[in-house]
GROMACS .gro file of C-alpha atoms in nm:
model
  279
    1MET     CA    1  17.174   9.650   8.874
    2CYS     CA    2  16.882   9.478   8.699
    3GLU     CA    3  16.958   9.328   8.360
    4SER     CA    4  16.648   9.495   8.219
    5PHE     CA    5  16.787   9.833   8.330
    6LYS     CA    6  17.121   9.759   8.161
    7ASN     CA    7  16.935   9.687   7.838
    8GLU     CA    8  16.784  10.037   7.841
    9TYR     CA    9  17.040  10.261   8.012
   10GLN     CA   10  17.410  10.312   8.066
   11LEU     CA   11  17.503  10.373   8.430
   12CYS     CA   12  17.724  10.679   8.483
   13GLU     CA   13  17.869  10.862   8.784
   14GLU     CA   14  17.722  10.880   9.134
   15ILE     CA   15  17.551  11.215   9.200
   16GLY     CA   16  17.389  11.164   9.540
   17ARG     CA   17  17.351  10.932   9.836
   18GLY     CA   18  17.078  10.880  10.095
   19GLN     CA   19  16.989  10.649  10.383
   20PHE     CA   20  16.868  10.363  10.165
   21GLY     CA   21  16.991  10.439   9.818
   22ILE     CA   22  17.238  10.592   9.580
   23VAL     CA   23  17.152  10.828   9.294
   24TYR     CA   24  17.344  10.802   8.968
   25ARG     CA   25  17.332  10.976   8.634
   26CYS     CA   26  17.233  10.737   8.358
   27PHE     CA   27  17.216  10.768   7.982
   28SER     CA   28  16.957  10.634   7.740
   29PRO     CA   29  17.116  10.551   7.402
   30SER     CA   30  16.773  10.527   7.238
   31SER     CA   31  16.664  10.881   7.336
   32ARG     CA   32  17.018  11.024   7.361
   33SER     CA   33  16.913  11.178   7.693
   34SER     CA   34  17.051  11.172   8.046
   35PHE     CA   35  16.841  11.090   8.352
   36ALA     CA   36  16.884  11.027   8.723
   37VAL     CA   37  16.836  10.680   8.866
   38LYS     CA   38  16.786  10.610   9.235
   39SER     CA   39  16.904  10.262   9.332
   40ILE     CA   40  16.738  10.148   9.654
   41ASP     CA   41  16.866   9.842   9.838
   42LYS     CA   42  16.545   9.673   9.953
   43ARG     CA   43  16.738   9.451  10.193
   44LEU     CA   44  16.792   9.754  10.417
   45LEU     CA   45  16.414   9.795  10.450
   46LEU     CA   46  16.310   9.441  10.539
   47ASP     CA   47  16.265   9.516  10.910
   48ASP     CA   48  16.094   9.850  10.869
   49ASP     CA   49  15.735   9.838  10.742
   50ILE     CA   50  15.703  10.217  10.749
   51ASP     CA   51  16.002  10.264  10.519
   52ARG     CA   52  15.868   9.998  10.284
   53GLN     CA   53  15.530  10.172  10.270
   54CYS     CA   54  15.701  10.503  10.181
   55LEU     CA   55  15.912  10.323   9.923
   56ASP     CA   56  15.603  10.178   9.757
   57LYS     CA   57  15.396  10.496   9.787
   58GLU     CA   58  15.628  10.758   9.636
   59PRO     CA   59  15.658  10.603   9.286
   60LYS     CA   60  15.281  10.551   9.272
   61ILE     CA   61  15.215  10.913   9.366
   62LEU     CA   62  15.466  11.046   9.112
   63GLN     CA   63  15.304  10.834   8.842
   64ILE     CA   64  14.964  10.986   8.929
   65LEU     CA   65  15.111  11.336   8.904
   66SER     CA   66  15.312  11.287   8.584
   67PRO     CA   67  15.356  11.462   8.358
   68HIS     CA   68  15.376  11.811   8.501
   69PRO     CA   69  15.652  12.058   8.412
   70ASN     CA   70  15.721  12.146   8.776
   71ILE     CA   71  15.705  11.801   8.937
   72LEU     CA   72  15.988  11.548   8.920
   73GLN     CA   73  15.881  11.291   8.661
   74ILE     CA   74  15.935  10.916   8.675
   75HIS     CA   75  16.042  10.771   8.340
   76ASP     CA   76  16.102  10.405   8.432
   77ILE     CA   77  16.087  10.166   8.726
   78PHE     CA   78  16.288   9.843   8.748
   79ASP     CA   79  16.216   9.605   9.035
   80SER     CA   80  16.427   9.305   9.130
   81ASP     CA   81  16.454   9.088   9.441
   82ASN     CA   82  16.712   9.313   9.607
   83HIS     CA   83  16.690   9.651   9.435
   84LEU     CA   84  16.437   9.904   9.318
   85LEU     CA   85  16.558  10.138   9.043
   86ILE     CA   86  16.363  10.457   8.978
   87VAL     CA   87  16.458  10.659   8.670
   88THR     CA   88  16.361  11.026   8.694
   89ASP     CA   89  16.437  11.367   8.546
   90LEU     CA   90  16.800  11.468   8.585
   91CYS     CA   91  16.823  11.787   8.790
   92LYS     CA   92  17.101  12.020   8.894
   93GLU     CA   93  17.278  11.961   9.223
   94THR     CA   94  17.173  12.298   9.363
   95THR     CA   95  16.832  12.323   9.531
   96LEU     CA   96  16.617  12.627   9.607
   97TYR     CA   97  16.771  12.616   9.954
   98ASP     CA   98  17.116  12.668   9.800
   99ARG     CA   99  16.988  12.959   9.592
  100ILE     CA  100  16.828  13.120   9.898
  101ILE     CA  101  17.151  13.088  10.096
  102SER     CA  102  17.353  13.248   9.817
  103SER     CA  103  17.107  13.505   9.679
  104ALA     CA  104  16.820  13.590   9.917
  105PRO     CA  105  16.645  13.825   9.940
  106PHE     CA  106  16.521  13.803   9.581
  107SER     CA  107  16.354  14.075   9.381
  108GLU     CA  108  15.977  14.041   9.371
  109ARG     CA  109  15.983  13.947   9.002
  110ASP     CA  110  16.247  13.677   9.053
  111ALA     CA  111  16.070  13.543   9.362
  112CYS     CA  112  15.737  13.537   9.179
  113SER     CA  113  15.884  13.348   8.884
  114LEU     CA  114  16.000  13.064   9.113
  115PHE     CA  115  15.703  13.083   9.349
  116THR     CA  116  15.445  13.055   9.070
  117GLN     CA  117  15.601  12.730   8.954
  118ILE     CA  118  15.594  12.592   9.308
  119ILE     CA  119  15.228  12.685   9.354
  120ASP     CA  120  15.134  12.550   9.012
  121ALA     CA  121  15.289  12.217   9.112
  122LEU     CA  122  15.099  12.216   9.443
  123ALA     CA  123  14.771  12.306   9.274
  124HIS     CA  124  14.824  12.008   9.042
  125CYS     CA  125  14.888  11.786   9.344
  126HIS     CA  126  14.575  11.906   9.521
  127ARG     CA  127  14.358  11.864   9.210
  128ASN     CA  128  14.469  11.502   9.218
  129TYR     CA  129  14.394  11.474   9.592
  130ILE     CA  130  14.760  11.450   9.691
  131CYS     CA  131  14.910  11.654   9.975
  132HIS     CA  132  15.291  11.680   9.969
  133ARG     CA  133  15.324  11.745  10.346
  134ASP     CA  134  15.693  11.841  10.339
  135VAL     CA  135  15.723  12.145  10.112
  136LYS     CA  136  16.058  12.314  10.178
  137PRO     CA  137  16.341  12.465   9.970
  138GLU     CA  138  16.549  12.147   9.997
  139ASN     CA  139  16.274  11.959   9.812
  140ILE     CA  140  16.268  12.202   9.521
  141LEU     CA  141  16.515  12.118   9.243
  142PHE     CA  142  16.591  12.270   8.902
  143ASP     CA  143  16.627  12.099   8.566
  144SER     CA  144  16.871  12.194   8.289
  145ARG     CA  145  16.629  12.467   8.173
  146ASN     CA  146  16.609  12.611   8.527
  147ARG     CA  147  16.250  12.500   8.570
  148VAL     CA  148  16.137  12.420   8.925
  149LYS     CA  149  16.094  12.050   9.001
  150LEU     CA  150  15.908  11.963   9.322
  151CYS     CA  151  16.044  11.635   9.457
  152ASP     CA  152  16.055  11.399   9.758
  153PHE     CA  153  15.699  11.274   9.796
  154GLY     CA  154  15.794  11.025  10.068
  155SER     CA  155  15.566  11.200  10.320
  156ALA     CA  156  15.285  11.267  10.072
  157GLU     CA  157  14.934  11.149  10.141
  158LEU     CA  158  14.621  11.086   9.938
  159PHE     CA  159  14.341  11.278  10.105
  160GLY     CA  160  14.025  11.193   9.916
  161GLY     CA  161  13.890  11.147   9.567
  162VAL     CA  162  13.552  11.037   9.443
  163GLU     CA  163  13.459  10.947   9.801
  164GLY     CA  164  13.502  11.308   9.912
  165ARG     CA  165  13.784  11.488  10.087
  166GLU     CA  166  13.914  11.339  10.408
  167LEU     CA  167  14.120  11.515  10.672
  168MET     CA  168  14.471  11.391  10.741
  169ASN     CA  169  14.665  11.352  11.064
  170GLY     CA  170  15.016  11.279  11.184
  171ILE     CA  171  15.303  11.515  11.257
  172VAL     CA  172  15.514  11.549  10.944
  173GLY     CA  173  15.716  11.830  10.790
  174THR     CA  174  16.015  12.046  10.884
  175PRO     CA  175  16.030  12.297  11.175
  176TYR     CA  176  16.037  12.634  10.992
  177TYR     CA  177  15.783  12.527  10.728
  178VAL     CA  178  15.528  12.311  10.912
  179ALA     CA  179  15.175  12.450  10.956
  180PRO     CA  180  15.048  12.527  11.309
  181GLU     CA  181  14.756  12.283  11.288
  182VAL     CA  182  15.002  11.999  11.226
  183LEU     CA  183  15.207  12.090  11.533
  184ALA     CA  184  14.889  12.124  11.740
  185GLY     CA  185  14.807  11.761  11.665
  186ARG     CA  186  14.481  11.845  11.494
  187GLU     CA  187  14.346  11.692  11.175
  188TYR     CA  188  14.435  11.898  10.871
  189ASN     CA  189  14.378  11.935  10.499
  190GLU     CA  190  14.592  12.010  10.194
  191LYS     CA  191  14.624  12.377  10.291
  192ILE     CA  192  14.925  12.283  10.503
  193ASP     CA  193  15.116  12.286  10.172
  194VAL     CA  194  15.000  12.643  10.109
  195TRP     CA  195  15.129  12.746  10.450
  196SER     CA  196  15.470  12.592  10.375
  197ALA     CA  197  15.484  12.764  10.035
  198GLY     CA  198  15.400  13.092  10.208
  199VAL     CA  199  15.697  13.045  10.440
  200ILE     CA  200  15.919  12.988  10.137
  201LEU     CA  201  15.790  13.307   9.970
  202TYR     CA  202  15.847  13.508  10.290
  203ILE     CA  203  16.207  13.382  10.305
  204MET     CA  204  16.270  13.455   9.937
  205LEU     CA  205  16.149  13.813   9.980
  206GLY     CA  206  16.287  13.885  10.326
  207GLY     CA  207  16.587  13.657  10.361
  208VAL     CA  208  16.466  13.532  10.702
  209PRO     CA  209  16.190  13.290  10.812
  210PRO     CA  210  15.865  13.440  10.944
  211PHE     CA  211  15.857  13.217  11.254
  212TYR     CA  212  16.178  13.112  11.426
  213GLY     CA  213  16.353  13.066  11.758
  214GLU     CA  214  16.693  12.978  11.899
  215THR     CA  215  16.588  12.614  11.943
  216VAL     CA  216  16.349  12.377  11.766
  217GLU     CA  217  16.109  12.411  12.060
  218GLU     CA  218  16.114  12.791  12.035
  219THR     CA  219  16.058  12.770  11.660
  220PHE     CA  220  15.758  12.541  11.711
  221GLY     CA  221  15.620  12.786  11.967
  222ALA     CA  222  15.653  13.073  11.719
  223VAL     CA  223  15.477  12.868  11.449
  224LEU     CA  224  15.192  12.781  11.687
  225ARG     CA  225  15.143  13.150  11.776
  226ALA     CA  226  15.155  13.238  11.403
  227ASN     CA  227  15.208  13.606  11.476
  228LEU     CA  228  15.298  13.722  11.125
  229ARG     CA  229  15.501  14.043  11.110
  230PHE     CA  230  15.682  14.239  10.841
  231PRO     CA  231  15.980  14.412  11.006
  232THR     CA  232  16.023  14.755  10.846
  233LYS     CA  233  16.399  14.717  10.812
  234ILE     CA  234  16.354  14.402  10.600
  235PHE     CA  235  16.021  14.460  10.423
  236ARG     CA  236  16.031  14.834  10.361
  237SER     CA  237  16.068  14.786   9.985
  238ILE     CA  238  15.829  14.490   9.954
  239SER     CA  239  15.497  14.573   9.789
  240ALA     CA  240  15.161  14.580   9.960
  241GLU     CA  241  15.041  14.316   9.712
  242ALA     CA  242  15.312  14.069   9.818
  243LYS     CA  243  15.238  14.127  10.186
  244ASP     CA  244  14.867  14.077  10.122
  245LEU     CA  245  14.934  13.741   9.959
  246LEU     CA  246  15.158  13.634  10.247
  247ARG     CA  247  14.885  13.723  10.499
  248LYS     CA  248  14.637  13.508  10.307
  249MET     CA  249  14.877  13.212  10.290
  250LEU     CA  250  15.018  13.236  10.644
  251CYS     CA  251  14.674  13.260  10.802
  252LYS     CA  252  14.632  13.049  11.117
  253ASP     CA  253  14.257  13.019  11.050
  254VAL     CA  254  14.252  12.738  10.793
  255SER     CA  255  13.900  12.830  10.675
  256ARG     CA  256  14.034  13.174  10.572
  257ARG     CA  257  14.370  13.055  10.440
  258TYR     CA  258  14.395  13.058  10.061
  259SER     CA  259  14.395  12.738   9.860
  260ALA     CA  260  14.664  12.684   9.597
  261GLU     CA  261  14.414  12.771   9.326
  262GLN     CA  262  14.330  13.100   9.499
  263VAL     CA  263  14.699  13.182   9.527
  264LEU     CA  264  14.737  13.138   9.152
  265ARG     CA  265  14.460  13.395   9.098
  266HIS     CA  266  14.606  13.656   9.336
  267PRO     CA  267  14.704  13.981   9.157
  268TRP     CA  268  15.067  13.962   9.272
  269VAL     CA  269  15.097  13.621   9.103
  270THR     CA  270  14.898  13.704   8.788
  271ASN     CA  271  15.104  14.022   8.742
  272GLY     CA  272  15.431  13.830   8.771
  273GLY     CA  273  15.543  14.011   9.085
  274MET     CA  274  15.490  14.349   8.920
  275THR     CA  275  15.329  14.588   9.168
  276ASN     CA  276  15.065  14.846   9.085
  277GLU     CA  277  15.336  15.114   9.091
  278MET     CA  278  15.536  14.922   8.828
  279ILE     CA  279  15.252  14.840   8.589
   0.00000   0.00000   0.00000
């Protein structure tokens, strides 16, 4: 550990482990607060330029996006010859994926409460010309106050700015959640994040993914066809407003697909998941 880190924080127990680093809880005596610190061994990345680029990019992107209540915040960075230490918000071990496995399907109000925070985070990203590119339940954490924290910006991309918006390319993402234009190998824009968030909402409400198959190849084929359905057995009690929003998010035609800002203005979101019958 860097000496400068030791001057600011006390290292506590290990809480996670990845390919290139270990995550610990740490404690700041000055603020009397606990944080998470990811310790990355840079020696493991010396022969992989792509990994080094991701390592350099993620902290920069999180600094651009901070502070936002629903995006994991960086509090400190310590860089030495062999290690990079990134101090972030301390979150619970359970992810949205864990909550879906244990509790889905959610009520519309509960789903909307979580979903609105996810979309608010994505809208903030897109306003800052950042596309996450790997939105999935595993990348959605919760802090001690149960607020959503969007994390893992290792695949994120800057897509424009004062020069004007530029299309992105490259196949990134995760099978159930990736947008069809990504799989098709076409250039794409930030609306791929909206598609992924739409898949998450569908799963929260229905308990199953909208596009799936027995194999990865079959799942990709279902995503490319993008034939959105609402099986009566599963969606009988789901409101017309929620289904309308899902159709606008899981729209194969990107020009007609909602932006994150449009999603935030949709009646189902503004009413907090309360349907017309409930209001």
